[in-house]
PDB file of C-alpha atoms in Angstrom:
ATOM      1  CA  PRO A   1     167.361  34.701 113.134  1.00  0.00           C
ATOM      2  CA  PHE A   2     170.674  34.250 111.294  1.00  0.00           C
ATOM      3  CA  ASP A   3     172.046  37.568 112.598  1.00  0.00           C
ATOM      4  CA  PRO A   4     172.237  37.823 116.405  1.00  0.00           C
ATOM      5  CA  GLN A   5     172.836  41.575 116.102  1.00  0.00           C
ATOM      6  CA  SER A   6     169.642  42.224 114.159  1.00  0.00           C
ATOM      7  CA  THR A   7     166.664  44.054 115.635  1.00  0.00           C
ATOM      8  CA  PRO A   8     162.947  43.905 114.776  1.00  0.00           C
ATOM      9  CA  VAL A   9     161.836  45.968 111.806  1.00  0.00           C
ATOM     10  CA  LYS A  10     158.331  47.301 111.310  1.00  0.00           C
ATOM     11  CA  ARG A  11     156.970  46.258 107.914  1.00  0.00           C
ATOM     12  CA  THR A  12     154.519  49.134 107.675  1.00  0.00           C
ATOM     13  CA  ALA A  13     154.036  48.667 103.933  1.00  0.00           C
ATOM     14  CA  LEU A  14     151.825  45.663 104.823  1.00  0.00           C
ATOM     15  CA  GLY A  15     149.393  48.074 106.493  1.00  0.00           C
ATOM     16  CA  ARG A  16     148.880  48.957 110.129  1.00  0.00           C
ATOM     17  CA  CYS A  17     145.915  47.083 111.614  1.00  0.00           C
ATOM     18  CA  ASN A  18     145.039  44.245 114.024  1.00  0.00           C
ATOM     19  CA  HIS A  19     146.973  41.583 112.104  1.00  0.00           C
ATOM     20  CA  GLU A  20     145.770  38.142 113.145  1.00  0.00           C
ATOM     21  CA  SER A  21     148.010  36.185 110.799  1.00  0.00           C
ATOM     22  CA  ALA A  22     150.169  36.506 107.708  1.00  0.00           C
ATOM     23  CA  PHE A  23     150.413  33.725 105.131  1.00  0.00           C
ATOM     24  CA  HIS A  24     152.977  33.945 102.380  1.00  0.00           C
ATOM     25  CA  THR A  25     153.256  32.486  98.895  1.00  0.00           C
ATOM     26  CA  LEU A  26     154.907  33.366  95.602  1.00  0.00           C
ATOM     27  CA  ALA A  27     153.342  34.908  92.517  1.00  0.00           C
ATOM     28  CA  LYS A  28     154.045  33.307  89.167  1.00  0.00           C
ATOM     29  CA  ASP A  29     156.821  35.820  88.535  1.00  0.00           C
ATOM     30  CA  GLY A  30     158.477  35.116  91.888  1.00  0.00           C
ATOM     31  CA  ARG A  31     157.239  38.138  93.803  1.00  0.00           C
ATOM     32  CA  VAL A  32     156.260  37.572  97.435  1.00  0.00           C
ATOM     33  CA  VAL A  33     152.566  37.698  98.313  1.00  0.00           C
ATOM     34  CA  ILE A  34     151.358  38.116 101.902  1.00  0.00           C
ATOM     35  CA  TYR A  35     147.719  37.535 102.829  1.00  0.00           C
ATOM     36  CA  THR A  36     146.614  38.991 106.126  1.00  0.00           C
ATOM     37  CA  GLY A  37     143.408  39.739 108.009  1.00  0.00           C
ATOM     38  CA  ASP A  38     142.393  42.471 110.435  1.00  0.00           C
ATOM     39  CA  ASP A  39     140.860  40.737 113.458  1.00  0.00           C
ATOM     40  CA  ALA A  40     138.131  43.206 114.367  1.00  0.00           C
ATOM     41  CA  ARG A  41     134.447  43.577 113.554  1.00  0.00           C
ATOM     42  CA  PHE A  42     133.740  44.978 110.089  1.00  0.00           C
ATOM     43  CA  GLU A  43     137.402  45.047 109.086  1.00  0.00           C
ATOM     44  CA  TYR A  44     139.163  43.794 105.994  1.00  0.00           C
ATOM     45  CA  LEU A  45     141.165  41.132 104.246  1.00  0.00           C
ATOM     46  CA  TYR A  46     144.398  42.417 102.721  1.00  0.00           C
ATOM     47  CA  LYS A  47     146.991  41.257 100.243  1.00  0.00           C
ATOM     48  CA  PHE A  48     150.505  42.623  99.824  1.00  0.00           C
ATOM     49  CA  VAL A  49     152.492  41.979  96.646  1.00  0.00           C
ATOM     50  CA  SER A  50     156.181  42.810  96.782  1.00  0.00           C
ATOM     51  CA  ARG A  51     157.779  45.015  94.155  1.00  0.00           C
ATOM     52  CA  ASP A  52     160.744  42.699  93.707  1.00  0.00           C
ATOM     53  CA  PRO A  53     160.961  38.902  93.311  1.00  0.00           C
ATOM     54  CA  TRP A  54     162.316  36.581  95.969  1.00  0.00           C
ATOM     55  CA  ASN A  55     165.904  35.496  95.372  1.00  0.00           C
ATOM     56  CA  PRO A  56     166.376  31.862  96.486  1.00  0.00           C
ATOM     57  CA  ARG A  57     170.159  32.181  96.260  1.00  0.00           C
ATOM     58  CA  ASP A  58     170.748  35.432  98.144  1.00  0.00           C
ATOM     59  CA  ARG A  59     169.201  35.827 101.592  1.00  0.00           C
ATOM     60  CA  THR A  60     170.577  39.355 101.960  1.00  0.00           C
ATOM     61  CA  ALA A  61     168.734  40.474  98.823  1.00  0.00           C
ATOM     62  CA  ASN A  62     165.444  39.418 100.414  1.00  0.00           C
ATOM     63  CA  ARG A  63     165.773  41.277 103.694  1.00  0.00           C
ATOM     64  CA  ASP A  64     163.721  44.285 102.600  1.00  0.00           C
ATOM     65  CA  LEU A  65     161.235  42.634 100.243  1.00  0.00           C
ATOM     66  CA  LEU A  66     158.335  43.518 102.536  1.00  0.00           C
ATOM     67  CA  ASP A  67     159.179  47.218 102.538  1.00  0.00           C
ATOM     68  CA  HIS A  68     158.367  47.802  98.872  1.00  0.00           C
ATOM     69  CA  GLY A  69     155.230  46.692  97.084  1.00  0.00           C
ATOM     70  CA  THR A  70     151.489  47.197  96.759  1.00  0.00           C
ATOM     71  CA  LEU A  71     148.907  46.685  99.478  1.00  0.00           C
ATOM     72  CA  TYR A  72     145.390  45.696  98.409  1.00  0.00           C
ATOM     73  CA  VAL A  73     142.038  45.378 100.172  1.00  0.00           C
ATOM     74  CA  GLY A  74     139.571  42.645  99.230  1.00  0.00           C
ATOM     75  CA  LYS A  75     136.201  43.445  97.645  1.00  0.00           C
ATOM     76  CA  PHE A  76     133.828  40.446  97.675  1.00  0.00           C
ATOM     77  CA  ASN A  77     130.988  41.077  95.236  1.00  0.00           C
ATOM     78  CA  ASP A  78     127.592  39.466  95.744  1.00  0.00           C
ATOM     79  CA  ASP A  79     127.828  37.566  92.437  1.00  0.00           C
ATOM     80  CA  GLY A  80     130.855  35.542  93.578  1.00  0.00           C
ATOM     81  CA  SER A  81     133.414  37.695  91.817  1.00  0.00           C
ATOM     82  CA  GLY A  82     135.998  39.730  93.652  1.00  0.00           C
ATOM     83  CA  GLU A  83     138.766  42.220  93.210  1.00  0.00           C
ATOM     84  CA  TRP A  84     141.819  43.450  95.046  1.00  0.00           C
ATOM     85  CA  ARG A  85     141.698  47.242  95.210  1.00  0.00           C
ATOM     86  CA  ALA A  86     145.069  48.929  95.440  1.00  0.00           C
ATOM     87  CA  LEU A  87     145.710  51.015  98.540  1.00  0.00           C
ATOM     88  CA  VAL A  88     147.969  53.414  96.686  1.00  0.00           C
ATOM     89  CA  HIS A  89     147.999  57.143  97.192  1.00  0.00           C
ATOM     90  CA  GLY A  90     146.101  58.823  94.373  1.00  0.00           C
ATOM     91  CA  LYS A  91     144.007  55.753  93.524  1.00  0.00           C
ATOM     92  CA  ASN A  92     140.576  54.588  94.720  1.00  0.00           C
ATOM     93  CA  GLY A  93     139.841  57.844  96.499  1.00  0.00           C
ATOM     94  CA  LEU A  94     143.056  57.796  98.553  1.00  0.00           C
ATOM     95  CA  THR A  95     143.807  61.467  98.073  1.00  0.00           C
ATOM     96  CA  SER A  96     144.489  64.505 100.187  1.00  0.00           C
ATOM     97  CA  ASP A  97     140.852  65.498  99.804  1.00  0.00           C
ATOM     98  CA  HIS A  98     139.934  62.364 101.761  1.00  0.00           C
ATOM     99  CA  GLY A  99     142.615  62.753 104.426  1.00  0.00           C
ATOM    100  CA  PHE A 100     145.515  60.832 102.866  1.00  0.00           C
ATOM    101  CA  ALA A 101     148.409  63.212 102.257  1.00  0.00           C
ATOM    102  CA  ASP A 102     150.824  60.572 100.998  1.00  0.00           C
ATOM    103  CA  GLN A 103     151.466  56.821 100.831  1.00  0.00           C
ATOM    104  CA  ALA A 104     152.704  56.738 104.421  1.00  0.00           C
ATOM    105  CA  GLU A 105     149.306  57.898 105.639  1.00  0.00           C
ATOM    106  CA  VAL A 106     147.607  55.281 103.468  1.00  0.00           C
ATOM    107  CA  VAL A 107     149.452  52.320 104.997  1.00  0.00           C
ATOM    108  CA  ILE A 108     149.510  53.715 108.535  1.00  0.00           C
ATOM    109  CA  HIS A 109     145.750  54.261 108.363  1.00  0.00           C
ATOM    110  CA  ALA A 110     145.060  51.034 106.493  1.00  0.00           C
ATOM    111  CA  LYS A 111     141.634  50.581 108.095  1.00  0.00           C
ATOM    112  CA  GLU A 112     140.435  53.955 106.874  1.00  0.00           C
ATOM    113  CA  ALA A 113     142.095  53.383 103.501  1.00  0.00           C
ATOM    114  CA  GLY A 114     140.319  50.042 103.128  1.00  0.00           C
ATOM    115  CA  GLU A 115     136.989  51.728 103.783  1.00  0.00           C
ATOM    116  CA  GLN A 116     137.675  54.565 101.356  1.00  0.00           C
ATOM    117  CA  ALA A 117     138.691  52.085  98.641  1.00  0.00           C
ATOM    118  CA  GLY A 118     135.453  50.143  99.075  1.00  0.00           C
ATOM    119  CA  GLY A 119     136.715  46.941 100.687  1.00  0.00           C
ATOM    120  CA  THR A 120     134.156  44.479 102.037  1.00  0.00           C
ATOM    121  CA  LYS A 121     133.632  44.763 105.787  1.00  0.00           C
ATOM    122  CA  MET A 122     134.185  41.230 107.095  1.00  0.00           C
ATOM    123  CA  ASP A 123     133.212  39.320 110.240  1.00  0.00           C
ATOM    124  CA  ARG A 124     136.569  39.441 112.053  1.00  0.00           C
ATOM    125  CA  PRO A 125     139.147  37.960 109.660  1.00  0.00           C
ATOM    126  CA  GLU A 126     141.485  35.540 111.396  1.00  0.00           C
ATOM    127  CA  TRP A 127     143.765  32.960 109.771  1.00  0.00           C
ATOM    128  CA  ILE A 128     144.448  32.600 106.058  1.00  0.00           C
ATOM    129  CA  VAL A 129     145.880  29.454 104.443  1.00  0.00           C
ATOM    130  CA  ILE A 130     146.391  28.115 100.910  1.00  0.00           C
ATOM    131  CA  HIS A 131     145.293  24.653  99.789  1.00  0.00           C
ATOM    132  CA  PRO A 132     148.485  22.718  98.949  1.00  0.00           C
ATOM    133  CA  VAL A 133     146.915  21.043  95.904  1.00  0.00           C
ATOM    134  CA  THR A 134     144.345  23.441  94.419  1.00  0.00           C
ATOM    135  CA  GLY A 135     145.932  26.772  95.401  1.00  0.00           C
ATOM    136  CA  GLU A 136     142.597  28.037  96.766  1.00  0.00           C
ATOM    137  CA  VAL A 137     142.879  30.528  99.611  1.00  0.00           C
ATOM    138  CA  TYR A 138     140.810  30.007 102.775  1.00  0.00           C
ATOM    139  CA  ALA A 139     140.127  32.633 105.459  1.00  0.00           C
ATOM    140  CA  SER A 140     138.367  32.112 108.778  1.00  0.00           C
ATOM    141  CA  LEU A 141     135.862  34.751 109.892  1.00  0.00           C
ATOM    142  CA  THR A 142     135.340  33.961 113.532  1.00  0.00           C
ATOM    143  CA  ASN A 143     132.121  35.867 114.369  1.00  0.00           C
ATOM    144  CA  ASN A 144     130.464  39.276 114.496  1.00  0.00           C
ATOM    145  CA  SER A 145     127.558  39.672 116.883  1.00  0.00           C
ATOM    146  CA  HIS A 146     127.095  43.293 115.716  1.00  0.00           C
ATOM    147  CA  ARG A 147     126.316  42.396 112.098  1.00  0.00           C
ATOM    148  CA  GLY A 148     122.933  43.818 111.111  1.00  0.00           C
ATOM    149  CA  LEU A 149     122.319  45.754 114.334  1.00  0.00           C
ATOM    150  CA  PRO A 150     120.931  49.297 114.087  1.00  0.00           C
ATOM    151  CA  ASN A 151     123.494  51.687 112.582  1.00  0.00           C
ATOM    152  CA  LYS A 152     125.823  48.780 111.784  1.00  0.00           C
ATOM    153  CA  PRO A 153     126.615  47.264 108.376  1.00  0.00           C
ATOM    154  CA  ALA A 154     123.993  44.858 107.077  1.00  0.00           C
ATOM    155  CA  ARG A 155     124.709  41.298 106.056  1.00  0.00           C
ATOM    156  CA  ASP A 156     126.058  40.624 102.591  1.00  0.00           C
ATOM    157  CA  ALA A 157     126.906  37.585 100.484  1.00  0.00           C
ATOM    158  CA  ALA A 158     130.278  36.962 102.138  1.00  0.00           C
ATOM    159  CA  ASN A 159     128.944  37.743 105.618  1.00  0.00           C
ATOM    160  CA  PRO A 160     125.383  36.415 105.389  1.00  0.00           C
ATOM    161  CA  VAL A 161     124.336  36.032 109.041  1.00  0.00           C
ATOM    162  CA  ASP A 162     122.882  38.787 111.228  1.00  0.00           C
ATOM    163  CA  LYS A 163     124.113  38.798 114.831  1.00  0.00           C
ATOM    164  CA  ASN A 164     126.695  36.275 113.679  1.00  0.00           C
ATOM    165  CA  ILE A 165     127.978  34.395 116.736  1.00  0.00           C
ATOM    166  CA  HIS A 166     129.205  31.306 114.875  1.00  0.00           C
ATOM    167  CA  GLY A 167     131.321  32.647 112.022  1.00  0.00           C
ATOM    168  CA  GLN A 168     132.190  31.227 108.608  1.00  0.00           C
ATOM    169  CA  ILE A 169     135.073  30.327 106.313  1.00  0.00           C
ATOM    170  CA  VAL A 170     135.392  32.026 102.942  1.00  0.00           C
ATOM    171  CA  ARG A 171     137.612  30.794 100.108  1.00  0.00           C
ATOM    172  CA  TRP A 172     138.712  32.290  96.831  1.00  0.00           C
ATOM    173  CA  ARG A 173     140.567  31.399  93.649  1.00  0.00           C
ATOM    174  CA  GLU A 174     142.918  33.984  92.196  1.00  0.00           C
ATOM    175  CA  ALA A 175     142.411  34.664  88.482  1.00  0.00           C
ATOM    176  CA  GLY A 176     144.782  32.591  86.375  1.00  0.00           C
ATOM    177  CA  GLY A 177     146.014  30.813  89.471  1.00  0.00           C
ATOM    178  CA  ASP A 178     148.369  33.733  90.103  1.00  0.00           C
ATOM    179  CA  ALA A 179     148.560  35.113  93.633  1.00  0.00           C
ATOM    180  CA  ALA A 180     149.467  38.538  92.241  1.00  0.00           C
ATOM    181  CA  SER A 181     146.205  38.817  90.277  1.00  0.00           C
ATOM    182  CA  THR A 182     143.826  41.650  91.086  1.00  0.00           C
ATOM    183  CA  LYS A 183     140.726  39.543  90.297  1.00  0.00           C
ATOM    184  CA  PHE A 184     139.347  36.438  91.992  1.00  0.00           C
ATOM    185  CA  SER A 185     136.236  34.303  92.389  1.00  0.00           C
ATOM    186  CA  TRP A 186     134.972  33.265  95.798  1.00  0.00           C
ATOM    187  CA  ASP A 187     132.431  31.201  97.706  1.00  0.00           C
ATOM    188  CA  LEU A 188     131.586  30.292 101.288  1.00  0.00           C
ATOM    189  CA  PHE A 189     133.325  27.057 102.251  1.00  0.00           C
ATOM    190  CA  VAL A 190     131.209  26.656 105.381  1.00  0.00           C
ATOM    191  CA  ILE A 191     128.828  28.606 107.602  1.00  0.00           C
ATOM    192  CA  ALA A 192     129.486  27.511 111.164  1.00  0.00           C
ATOM    193  CA  GLY A 193     126.856  26.704 113.781  1.00  0.00           C
ATOM    194  CA  ASP A 194     124.269  24.017 114.362  1.00  0.00           C
ATOM    195  CA  PRO A 195     122.322  23.047 111.206  1.00  0.00           C
ATOM    196  CA  GLY A 196     119.431  22.110 113.500  1.00  0.00           C
ATOM    197  CA  HIS A 197     119.281  25.445 115.327  1.00  0.00           C
ATOM    198  CA  PRO A 198     115.647  26.440 116.007  1.00  0.00           C
ATOM    199  CA  ASP A 199     116.329  29.934 114.672  1.00  0.00           C
ATOM    200  CA  ALA A 200     116.675  29.518 110.901  1.00  0.00           C
ATOM    201  CA  SER A 201     118.720  32.704 110.659  1.00  0.00           C
ATOM    202  CA  GLN A 202     121.403  31.150 112.871  1.00  0.00           C
ATOM    203  CA  ARG A 203     121.700  27.741 111.226  1.00  0.00           C
ATOM    204  CA  GLY A 204     125.000  26.591 109.866  1.00  0.00           C
ATOM    205  CA  ASN A 205     125.402  24.335 106.862  1.00  0.00           C
ATOM    206  CA  ILE A 206     127.963  21.923 108.304  1.00  0.00           C
ATOM    207  CA  ARG A 207     127.723  18.298 107.165  1.00  0.00           C
ATOM    208  CA  GLY A 208     129.107  16.628 110.241  1.00  0.00           C
ATOM    209  CA  ASP A 209     129.865  17.681 113.795  1.00  0.00           C
ATOM    210  CA  ALA A 210     128.830  21.267 114.448  1.00  0.00           C
ATOM    211  CA  PHE A 211     131.420  23.830 115.463  1.00  0.00           C
ATOM    212  CA  GLY A 212     131.563  27.580 115.870  1.00  0.00           C
ATOM    213  CA  CYS A 213     133.965  30.506 115.751  1.00  0.00           C
ATOM    214  CA  PRO A 214     136.630  29.175 113.358  1.00  0.00           C
ATOM    215  CA  ASP A 215     140.012  30.718 114.084  1.00  0.00           C
ATOM    216  CA  THR A 216     143.274  28.893 113.380  1.00  0.00           C
ATOM    217  CA  LEU A 217     143.537  27.044 110.060  1.00  0.00           C
ATOM    218  CA  ARG A 218     146.175  24.660 108.788  1.00  0.00           C
ATOM    219  CA  PHE A 219     146.303  22.328 105.804  1.00  0.00           C
ATOM    220  CA  ALA A 220     147.898  18.907 105.932  1.00  0.00           C
ATOM    221  CA  PRO A 221     149.986  18.042 102.843  1.00  0.00           C
ATOM    222  CA  ASP A 222     147.146  15.911 101.443  1.00  0.00           C
ATOM    223  CA  GLY A 223     144.684  18.814 101.574  1.00  0.00           C
ATOM    224  CA  MET A 224     142.888  18.035 104.839  1.00  0.00           C
ATOM    225  CA  LEU A 225     141.925  21.272 106.562  1.00  0.00           C
ATOM    226  CA  TRP A 226     142.349  21.463 110.343  1.00  0.00           C
ATOM    227  CA  ILE A 227     140.249  24.125 112.076  1.00  0.00           C
ATOM    228  CA  GLY A 228     140.780  25.514 115.552  1.00  0.00           C
ATOM    229  CA  THR A 229     137.839  27.251 117.233  1.00  0.00           C
ATOM    230  CA  ASP A 230     137.897  30.267 119.519  1.00  0.00           C
ATOM    231  CA  THR A 231     135.012  30.648 121.930  1.00  0.00           C
ATOM    232  CA  SER A 232     135.060  30.792 125.704  1.00  0.00           C
ATOM    233  CA  THR A 233     131.925  32.665 126.752  1.00  0.00           C
ATOM    234  CA  PRO A 234     129.785  30.509 129.078  1.00  0.00           C
ATOM    235  CA  GLY A 235     126.099  30.271 128.347  1.00  0.00           C
ATOM    236  CA  ARG A 236     126.438  31.297 124.702  1.00  0.00           C
ATOM    237  CA  ASP A 237     124.818  29.226 121.989  1.00  0.00           C
ATOM    238  CA  VAL A 238     128.061  28.257 120.266  1.00  0.00           C
ATOM    239  CA  TYR A 239     129.569  24.954 119.227  1.00  0.00           C
TER     240      TYR A 239
END
């Protein structure tokens, strides 16, 4: 925006997918970290860590920070632990034998790379935000009505509802409080939907007014989380 002659630049190193949002922060050593989600059924949460640190005194030095770094896919284990698996050619099965000739093919085919690396298939990742006080990371998973259907992925700890029409919000804490860490712990902040739903498999655990399909997220400076919902289908049992 400071150069009227500039043109848009694809930041393919962040992975090619259905990016719903991108939230940035700094690692303890000053490198830039970008969290992003792929807004599609059974897709992934990603993290990009730049190779070089941000320079607060030289804007020009920062122009290409997002072109060089490591892209990771999130693996949410059932025991509440998690790991960021590097999407780097030659690691985690990302080899020519599995259809990835080089790093360019890894990031261009990020969806396939995330699957090969063993990322957790999520219920439509949307917005990602960081708590301004605790540093916890929150991600909205808006819904996934195909979860648990025949020939579709079954529910898991991070995506615990079959035929999930209400969605949930997952949060995690990076190991050591460092956004560049490759380990984290996680839990479900909320499962959306009506806690009084007659079908026990569809009940949310909200303490307060019921809502469904969390989408946009934003923290106020004092830590209050604002949640925007995304549902418009008439006749559906959503809140």
